[in-house]
Coordinates of C-alpha atoms in Angstrom, one line a residue:
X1079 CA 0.0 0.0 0.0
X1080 CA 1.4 3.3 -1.0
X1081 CA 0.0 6.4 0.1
X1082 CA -0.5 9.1 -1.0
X1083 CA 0.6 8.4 -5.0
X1084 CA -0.3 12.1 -5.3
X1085 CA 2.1 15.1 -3.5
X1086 CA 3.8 17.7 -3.4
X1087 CA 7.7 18.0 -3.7
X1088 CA 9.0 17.6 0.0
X1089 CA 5.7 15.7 1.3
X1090 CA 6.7 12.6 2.6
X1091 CA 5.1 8.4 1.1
X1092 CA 4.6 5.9 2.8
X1093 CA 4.6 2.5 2.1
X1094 CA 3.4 -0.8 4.0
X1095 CA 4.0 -4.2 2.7
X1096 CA 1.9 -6.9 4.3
X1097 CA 4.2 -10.3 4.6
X1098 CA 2.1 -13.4 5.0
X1099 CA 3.5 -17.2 5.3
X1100 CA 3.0 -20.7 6.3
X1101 CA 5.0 -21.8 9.7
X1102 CA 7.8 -20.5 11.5
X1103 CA 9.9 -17.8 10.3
X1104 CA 13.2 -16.9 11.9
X1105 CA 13.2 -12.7 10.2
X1106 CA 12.2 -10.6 7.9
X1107 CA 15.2 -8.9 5.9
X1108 CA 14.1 -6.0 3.5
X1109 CA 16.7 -4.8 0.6
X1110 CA 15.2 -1.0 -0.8
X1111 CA 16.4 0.3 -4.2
X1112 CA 14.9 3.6 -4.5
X1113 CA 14.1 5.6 -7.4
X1114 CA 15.8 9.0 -8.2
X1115 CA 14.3 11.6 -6.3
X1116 CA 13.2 9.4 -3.8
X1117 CA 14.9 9.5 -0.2
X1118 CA 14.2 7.3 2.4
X1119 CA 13.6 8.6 5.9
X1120 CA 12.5 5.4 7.9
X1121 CA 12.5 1.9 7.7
X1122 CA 11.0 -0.6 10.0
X1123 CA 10.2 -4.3 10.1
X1124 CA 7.9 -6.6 11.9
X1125 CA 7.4 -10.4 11.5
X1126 CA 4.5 -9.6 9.3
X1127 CA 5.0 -6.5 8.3
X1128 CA 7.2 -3.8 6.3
X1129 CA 6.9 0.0 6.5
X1130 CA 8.8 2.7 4.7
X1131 CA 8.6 6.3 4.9
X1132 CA 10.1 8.1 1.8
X1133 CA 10.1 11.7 1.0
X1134 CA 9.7 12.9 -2.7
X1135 CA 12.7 15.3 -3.5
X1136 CA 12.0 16.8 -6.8
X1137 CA 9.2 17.2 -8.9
X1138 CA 8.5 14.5 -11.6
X1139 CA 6.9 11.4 -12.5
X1140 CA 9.3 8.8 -10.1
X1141 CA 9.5 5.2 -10.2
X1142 CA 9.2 4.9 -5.9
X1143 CA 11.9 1.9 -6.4
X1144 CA 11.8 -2.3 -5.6
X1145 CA 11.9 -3.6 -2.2
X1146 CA 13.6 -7.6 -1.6
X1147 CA 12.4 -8.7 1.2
X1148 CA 14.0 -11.9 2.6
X1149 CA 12.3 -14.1 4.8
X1150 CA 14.8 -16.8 7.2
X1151 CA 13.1 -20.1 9.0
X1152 CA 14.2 -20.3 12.2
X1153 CA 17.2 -22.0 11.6
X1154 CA 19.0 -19.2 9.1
X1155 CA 19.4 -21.7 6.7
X1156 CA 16.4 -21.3 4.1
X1157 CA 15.5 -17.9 2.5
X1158 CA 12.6 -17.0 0.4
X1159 CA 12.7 -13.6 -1.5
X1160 CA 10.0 -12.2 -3.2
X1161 CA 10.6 -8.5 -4.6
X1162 CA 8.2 -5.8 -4.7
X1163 CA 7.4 -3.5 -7.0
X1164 CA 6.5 0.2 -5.7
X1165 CA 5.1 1.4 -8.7
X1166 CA 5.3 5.0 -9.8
X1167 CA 3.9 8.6 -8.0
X1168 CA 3.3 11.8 -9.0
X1169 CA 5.4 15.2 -7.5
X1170 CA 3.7 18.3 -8.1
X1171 CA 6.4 21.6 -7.8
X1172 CA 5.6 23.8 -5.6
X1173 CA 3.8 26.9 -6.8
X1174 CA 6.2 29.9 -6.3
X1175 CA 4.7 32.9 -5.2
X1176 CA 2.5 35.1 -7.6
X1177 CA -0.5 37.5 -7.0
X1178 CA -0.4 39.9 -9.8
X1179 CA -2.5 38.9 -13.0
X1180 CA -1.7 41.7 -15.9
X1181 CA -4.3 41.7 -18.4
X1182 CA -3.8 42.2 -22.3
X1183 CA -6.0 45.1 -24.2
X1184 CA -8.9 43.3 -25.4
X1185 CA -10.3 41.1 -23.4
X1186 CA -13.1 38.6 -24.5
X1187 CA -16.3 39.0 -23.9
X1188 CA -16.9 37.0 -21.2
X1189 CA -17.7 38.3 -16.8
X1190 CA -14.7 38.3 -14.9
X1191 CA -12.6 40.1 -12.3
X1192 CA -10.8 42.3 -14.8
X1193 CA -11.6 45.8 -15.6
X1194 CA -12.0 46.5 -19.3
X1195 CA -11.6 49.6 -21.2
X1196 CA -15.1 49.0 -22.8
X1197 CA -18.1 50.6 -20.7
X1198 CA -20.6 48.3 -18.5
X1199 CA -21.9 46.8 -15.1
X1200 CA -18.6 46.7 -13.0
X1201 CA -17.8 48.5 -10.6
X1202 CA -14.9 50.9 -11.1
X1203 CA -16.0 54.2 -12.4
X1204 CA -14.6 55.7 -14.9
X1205 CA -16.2 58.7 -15.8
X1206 CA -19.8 60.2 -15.7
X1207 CA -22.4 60.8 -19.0
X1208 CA -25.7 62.4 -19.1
X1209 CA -28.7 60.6 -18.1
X1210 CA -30.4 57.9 -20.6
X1211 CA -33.8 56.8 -19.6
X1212 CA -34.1 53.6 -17.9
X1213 CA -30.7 54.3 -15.7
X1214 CA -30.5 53.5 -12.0
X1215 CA -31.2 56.7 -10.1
X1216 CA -29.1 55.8 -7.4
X1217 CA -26.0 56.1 -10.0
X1218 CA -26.3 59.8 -10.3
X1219 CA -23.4 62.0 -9.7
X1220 CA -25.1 64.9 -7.7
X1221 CA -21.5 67.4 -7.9
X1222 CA -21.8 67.4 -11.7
X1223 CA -25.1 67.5 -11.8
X1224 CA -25.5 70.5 -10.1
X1225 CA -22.6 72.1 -11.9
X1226 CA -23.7 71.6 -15.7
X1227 CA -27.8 71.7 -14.4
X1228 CA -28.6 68.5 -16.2
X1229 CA -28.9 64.9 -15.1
X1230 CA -25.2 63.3 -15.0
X1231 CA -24.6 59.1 -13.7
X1232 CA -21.9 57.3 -12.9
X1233 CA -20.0 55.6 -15.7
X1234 CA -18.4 52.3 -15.2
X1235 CA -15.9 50.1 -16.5
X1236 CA -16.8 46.4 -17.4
X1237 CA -15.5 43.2 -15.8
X1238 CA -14.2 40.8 -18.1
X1239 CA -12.5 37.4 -17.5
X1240 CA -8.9 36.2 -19.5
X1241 CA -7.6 33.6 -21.6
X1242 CA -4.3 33.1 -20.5
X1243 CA -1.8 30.4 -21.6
X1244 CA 1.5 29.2 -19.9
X1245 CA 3.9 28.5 -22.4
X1246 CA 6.8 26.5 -20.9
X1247 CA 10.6 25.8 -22.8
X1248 CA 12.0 22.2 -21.8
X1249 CA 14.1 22.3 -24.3
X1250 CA 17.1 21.7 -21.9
X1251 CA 17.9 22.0 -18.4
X1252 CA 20.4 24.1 -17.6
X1253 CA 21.9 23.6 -13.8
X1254 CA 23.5 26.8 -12.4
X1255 CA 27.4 26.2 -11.6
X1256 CA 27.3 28.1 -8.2
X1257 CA 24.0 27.2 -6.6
X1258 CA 23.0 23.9 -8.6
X1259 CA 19.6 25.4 -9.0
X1260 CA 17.9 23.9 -12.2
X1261 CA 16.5 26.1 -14.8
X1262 CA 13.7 23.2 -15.3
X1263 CA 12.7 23.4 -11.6
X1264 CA 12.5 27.2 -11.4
X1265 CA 10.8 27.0 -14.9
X1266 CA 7.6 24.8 -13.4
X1267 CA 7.7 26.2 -10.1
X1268 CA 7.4 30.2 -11.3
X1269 CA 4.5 28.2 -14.3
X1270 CA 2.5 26.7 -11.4
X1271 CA 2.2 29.9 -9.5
X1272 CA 1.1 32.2 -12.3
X1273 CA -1.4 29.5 -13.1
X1274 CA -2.7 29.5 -9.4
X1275 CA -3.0 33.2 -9.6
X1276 CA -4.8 33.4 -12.8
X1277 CA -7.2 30.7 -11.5
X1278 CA -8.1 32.3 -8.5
X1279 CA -9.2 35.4 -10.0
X1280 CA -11.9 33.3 -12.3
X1281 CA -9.7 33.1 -15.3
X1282 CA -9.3 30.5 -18.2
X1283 CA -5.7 29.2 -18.3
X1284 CA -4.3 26.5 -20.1
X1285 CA -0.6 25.3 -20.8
X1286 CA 1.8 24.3 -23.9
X1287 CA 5.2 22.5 -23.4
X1288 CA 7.1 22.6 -26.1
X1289 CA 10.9 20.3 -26.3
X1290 CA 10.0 16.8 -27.9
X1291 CA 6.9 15.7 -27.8
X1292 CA 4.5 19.2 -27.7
X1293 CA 2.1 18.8 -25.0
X1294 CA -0.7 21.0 -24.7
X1295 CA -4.1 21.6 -22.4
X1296 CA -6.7 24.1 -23.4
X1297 CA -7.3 26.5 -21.3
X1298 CA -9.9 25.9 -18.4
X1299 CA -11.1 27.4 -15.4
X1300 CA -11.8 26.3 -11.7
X1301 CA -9.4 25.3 -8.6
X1302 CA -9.2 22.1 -9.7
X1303 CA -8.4 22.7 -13.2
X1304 CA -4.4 23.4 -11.6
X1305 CA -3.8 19.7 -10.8
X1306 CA -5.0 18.8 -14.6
X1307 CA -2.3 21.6 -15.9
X1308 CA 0.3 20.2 -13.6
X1309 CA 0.0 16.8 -14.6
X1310 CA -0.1 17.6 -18.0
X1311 CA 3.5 18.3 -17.8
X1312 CA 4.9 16.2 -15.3
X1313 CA 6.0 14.0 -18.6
X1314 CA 8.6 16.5 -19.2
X1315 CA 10.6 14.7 -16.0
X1316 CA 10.3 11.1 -15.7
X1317 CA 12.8 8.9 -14.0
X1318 CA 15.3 12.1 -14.7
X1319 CA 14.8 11.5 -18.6
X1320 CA 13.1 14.1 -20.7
X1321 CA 13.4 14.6 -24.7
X1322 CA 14.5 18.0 -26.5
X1323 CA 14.8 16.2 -30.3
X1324 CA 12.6 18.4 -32.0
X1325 CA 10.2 21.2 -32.2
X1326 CA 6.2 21.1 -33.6
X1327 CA 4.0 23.8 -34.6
X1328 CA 1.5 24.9 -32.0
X1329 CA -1.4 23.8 -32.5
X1330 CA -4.5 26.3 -33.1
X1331 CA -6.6 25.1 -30.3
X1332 CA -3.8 25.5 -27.9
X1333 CA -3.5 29.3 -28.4
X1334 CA -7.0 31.0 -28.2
X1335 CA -7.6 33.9 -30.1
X1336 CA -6.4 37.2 -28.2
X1337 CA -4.8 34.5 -25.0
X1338 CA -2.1 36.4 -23.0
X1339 CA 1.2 33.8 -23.6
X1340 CA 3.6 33.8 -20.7
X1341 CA 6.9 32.6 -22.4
X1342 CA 8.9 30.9 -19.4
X1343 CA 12.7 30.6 -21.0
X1344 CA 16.2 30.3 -19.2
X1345 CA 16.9 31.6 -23.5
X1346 CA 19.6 29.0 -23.5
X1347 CA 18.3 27.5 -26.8
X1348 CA 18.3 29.3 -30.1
X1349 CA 15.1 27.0 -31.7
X1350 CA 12.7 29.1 -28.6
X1351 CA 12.8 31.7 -30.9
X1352 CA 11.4 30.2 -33.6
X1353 CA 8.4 29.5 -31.2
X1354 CA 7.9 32.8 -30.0
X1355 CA 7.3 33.8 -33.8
X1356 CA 4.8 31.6 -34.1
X1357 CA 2.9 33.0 -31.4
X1358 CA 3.7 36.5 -32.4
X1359 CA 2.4 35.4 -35.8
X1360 CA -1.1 34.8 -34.3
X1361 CA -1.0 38.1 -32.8
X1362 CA -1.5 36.8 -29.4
X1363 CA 0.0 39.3 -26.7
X1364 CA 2.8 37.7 -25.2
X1365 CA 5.4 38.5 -21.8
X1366 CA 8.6 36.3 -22.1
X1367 CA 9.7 35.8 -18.2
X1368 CA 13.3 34.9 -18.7
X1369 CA 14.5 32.5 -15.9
X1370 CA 17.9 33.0 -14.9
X1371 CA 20.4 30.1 -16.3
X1372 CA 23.5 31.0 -14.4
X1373 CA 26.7 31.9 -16.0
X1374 CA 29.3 29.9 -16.7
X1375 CA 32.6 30.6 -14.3
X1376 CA 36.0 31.2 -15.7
X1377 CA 39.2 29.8 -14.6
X1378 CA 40.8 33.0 -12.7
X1379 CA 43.5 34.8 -15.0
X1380 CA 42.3 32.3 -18.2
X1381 CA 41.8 35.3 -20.7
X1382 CA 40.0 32.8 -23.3
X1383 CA 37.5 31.8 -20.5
X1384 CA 36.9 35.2 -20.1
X1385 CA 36.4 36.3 -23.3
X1386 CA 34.4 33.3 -23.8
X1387 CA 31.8 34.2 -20.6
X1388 CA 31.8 38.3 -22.6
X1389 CA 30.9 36.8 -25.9
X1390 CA 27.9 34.7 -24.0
X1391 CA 26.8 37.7 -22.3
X1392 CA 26.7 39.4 -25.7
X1393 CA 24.3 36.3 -27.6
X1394 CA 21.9 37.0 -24.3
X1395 CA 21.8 40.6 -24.4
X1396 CA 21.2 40.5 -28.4
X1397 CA 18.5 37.8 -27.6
X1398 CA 17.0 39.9 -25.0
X1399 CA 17.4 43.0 -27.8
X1400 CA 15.9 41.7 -30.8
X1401 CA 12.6 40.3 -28.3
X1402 CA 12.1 43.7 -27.4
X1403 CA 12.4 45.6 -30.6
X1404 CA 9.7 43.3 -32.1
X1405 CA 7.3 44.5 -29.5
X1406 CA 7.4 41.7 -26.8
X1407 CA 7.9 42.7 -23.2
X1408 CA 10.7 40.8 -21.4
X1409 CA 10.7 40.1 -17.5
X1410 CA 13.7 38.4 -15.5
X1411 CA 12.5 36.1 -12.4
X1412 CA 15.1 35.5 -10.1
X1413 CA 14.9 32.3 -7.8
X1414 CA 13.9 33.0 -4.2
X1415 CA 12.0 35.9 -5.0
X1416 CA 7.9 36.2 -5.6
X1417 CA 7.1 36.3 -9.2
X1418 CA 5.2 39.7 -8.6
X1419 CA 8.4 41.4 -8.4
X1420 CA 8.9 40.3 -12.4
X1421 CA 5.4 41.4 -13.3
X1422 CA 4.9 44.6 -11.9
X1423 CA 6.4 46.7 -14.5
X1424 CA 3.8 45.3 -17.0
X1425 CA 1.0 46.5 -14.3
X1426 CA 1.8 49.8 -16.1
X1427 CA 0.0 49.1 -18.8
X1428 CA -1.5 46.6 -20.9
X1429 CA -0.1 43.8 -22.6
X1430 CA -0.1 44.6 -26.6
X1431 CA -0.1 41.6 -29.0
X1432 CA 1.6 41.5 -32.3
X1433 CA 0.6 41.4 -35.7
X1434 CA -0.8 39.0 -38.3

């Protein structure tokens, strides 16, 4: 029994094996192979009876491992092994922290919690207009009514949901040399957060991995649409093995009309671009959040290293260049801090798209 198959990275499993036999038995003698990103934390062993407690590292699709267990008659001289298989759980990364939801210009037409340029029932005013007949009375605006002597109401913004879709770039994962931090890891965390955010304020939100195999999930809506987004994607990692051979067009249905894309990128890989002029093709409004790849270190007083690290930092900075003279805003996460930090400066102002 293996409970729960379902967590979150750092929960902890556990696992009871029931051990069942005919006669005497002198002990019980487990052997654990664990999977990768599987640690064991405690082990303990009855005459009918094995329990492990296992903590899930990383997040991924992980194969929990194979446990031998031995079983002596009395004597010590006959052993019976039967192995058992684990099977396989799911790890769900932990969302990173994110409460800002920028909006693009046009919204569709559908209620939300975002205010929209277009005039209607919400509840931020924007302005006031003479009276029309069949107005609420309670709406009028008494100062300007008494200033320009005719009837003036309360003019209001309307409230409209978003389409919003995570697009996520496995195409490889690039491990920082000084902190070991993994660009994939901060790449799903910093993805799971802005889909929580979106979600909780009534928003459609659906996901696109592209590296491989292109996995998509059109966007939906509702707190328990997160787990079917996460999941989606937890193919990317399994057993430490991911592909990156190849590249497909998006499909259509993955990319609503007028969908804000969130690009998440360490920009290590060239072939990202040609993605991002997909979506730019469809005129979708799109914020690239660049997660940080770490730079490689030079060996001190190696001058070819070192021009080597200036030449890098050049290809990133034309990168970041050429994204932004094409229109599409660029944002820079950096781990340990909340995601809102990122997103602010696009708080500003609305998101533009591009053009067919």
């Amino acid at each position: 029994m293996v409970e729960p198959r379902r967590c979150f990275e750092g929960e902890r499993v556990a696992v009871r094996i029931e051990v069942s036999y005919e006669g005497g038995t002198g002990r019980v003698d487990p052997g654990v192979a664990l999977g990768h990103g599987i640690r064991l934390d405690h082990l303990a062993v009855g005459p009918h009876r094995v329990e492990l407690v296992m903590t899930a590292q990383r997040w991924g699709r992980w194969a929990l491992g194979t446990v031998d267990v031995d079983v002596y008659d009395l004597g010590g001289l006959a052993r019976r092994t039967v192995r058992v298989d684990l099977g396989e759980i799911a790890v769900f990364p932990l969302p990173g922290h994110a409460g800002l939801t920028p909006v693009p210009v046009r919204l569709p037409q559908r209620l939300g919690e975002h205010t929209a340029a277009q005039r209607g029932e919400g509840v931020e005013v924007t302005g006031v207009h003479p009276y029309v007949r069949g107005e609420r009375q309670r709406r009028i605006h008494w100062p300007a009514t008494t200033r320009r002597g005719t009837l003036q109401v309360h003019q209001f913004a309307a409230e409209r949901a978003a389409d919003t879709v995570v697009l996520l770039d496995v195409l490889a994962d690039v491990v920082d040399p000084v902190t070991g931090a993994s660009s994939l890891d901060e790449t799903l965390r910093a993805a799971a957060g802005l889909v929580r955010a979106y979600l909780r304020t009534h928003d459609r939100v659906g996901v696109v991995s592209v590296g491989g195999a292109t996995r998509w999930l059109q966007p939906g809506s509702g707190q328990g649409y997160f787990y079917r987004i996460v999941e989606s994607v937890l193919e990317v990692r399994k057993d430490r093995a991911y592909r990156s051979e190849g590249l497909d067009r998006l499909p259509p249905p993955a990319l609503p009309r007028g969908a804000l894309v969130y690009v998440l990128t360490p920009l290590a890989d060239q072939r990202i671009l040609g993605i991002l002029h997909q979506v730019r093709g469809r005129a979708n409004p799109m914020v690239v959040v660049e997660i940080p790849a770490g730079e490689p270190v030079p060996e001190p007083g190696d001058t070819e290293d070192e021009l080597a690290l200036r030449l890098w930092r050049a290809d990133r900075d034309a990168m970041r260049f050429a994204l932004v003279e094409h229109g599409i805003a660029v944002v820079a996460h950096r781990p340990g801090r909340t995601l809102d930090l990122a997103l602010a400066p696009l708080l500003r102002t609305r998101v533009h798209g591009g053009t067919r």
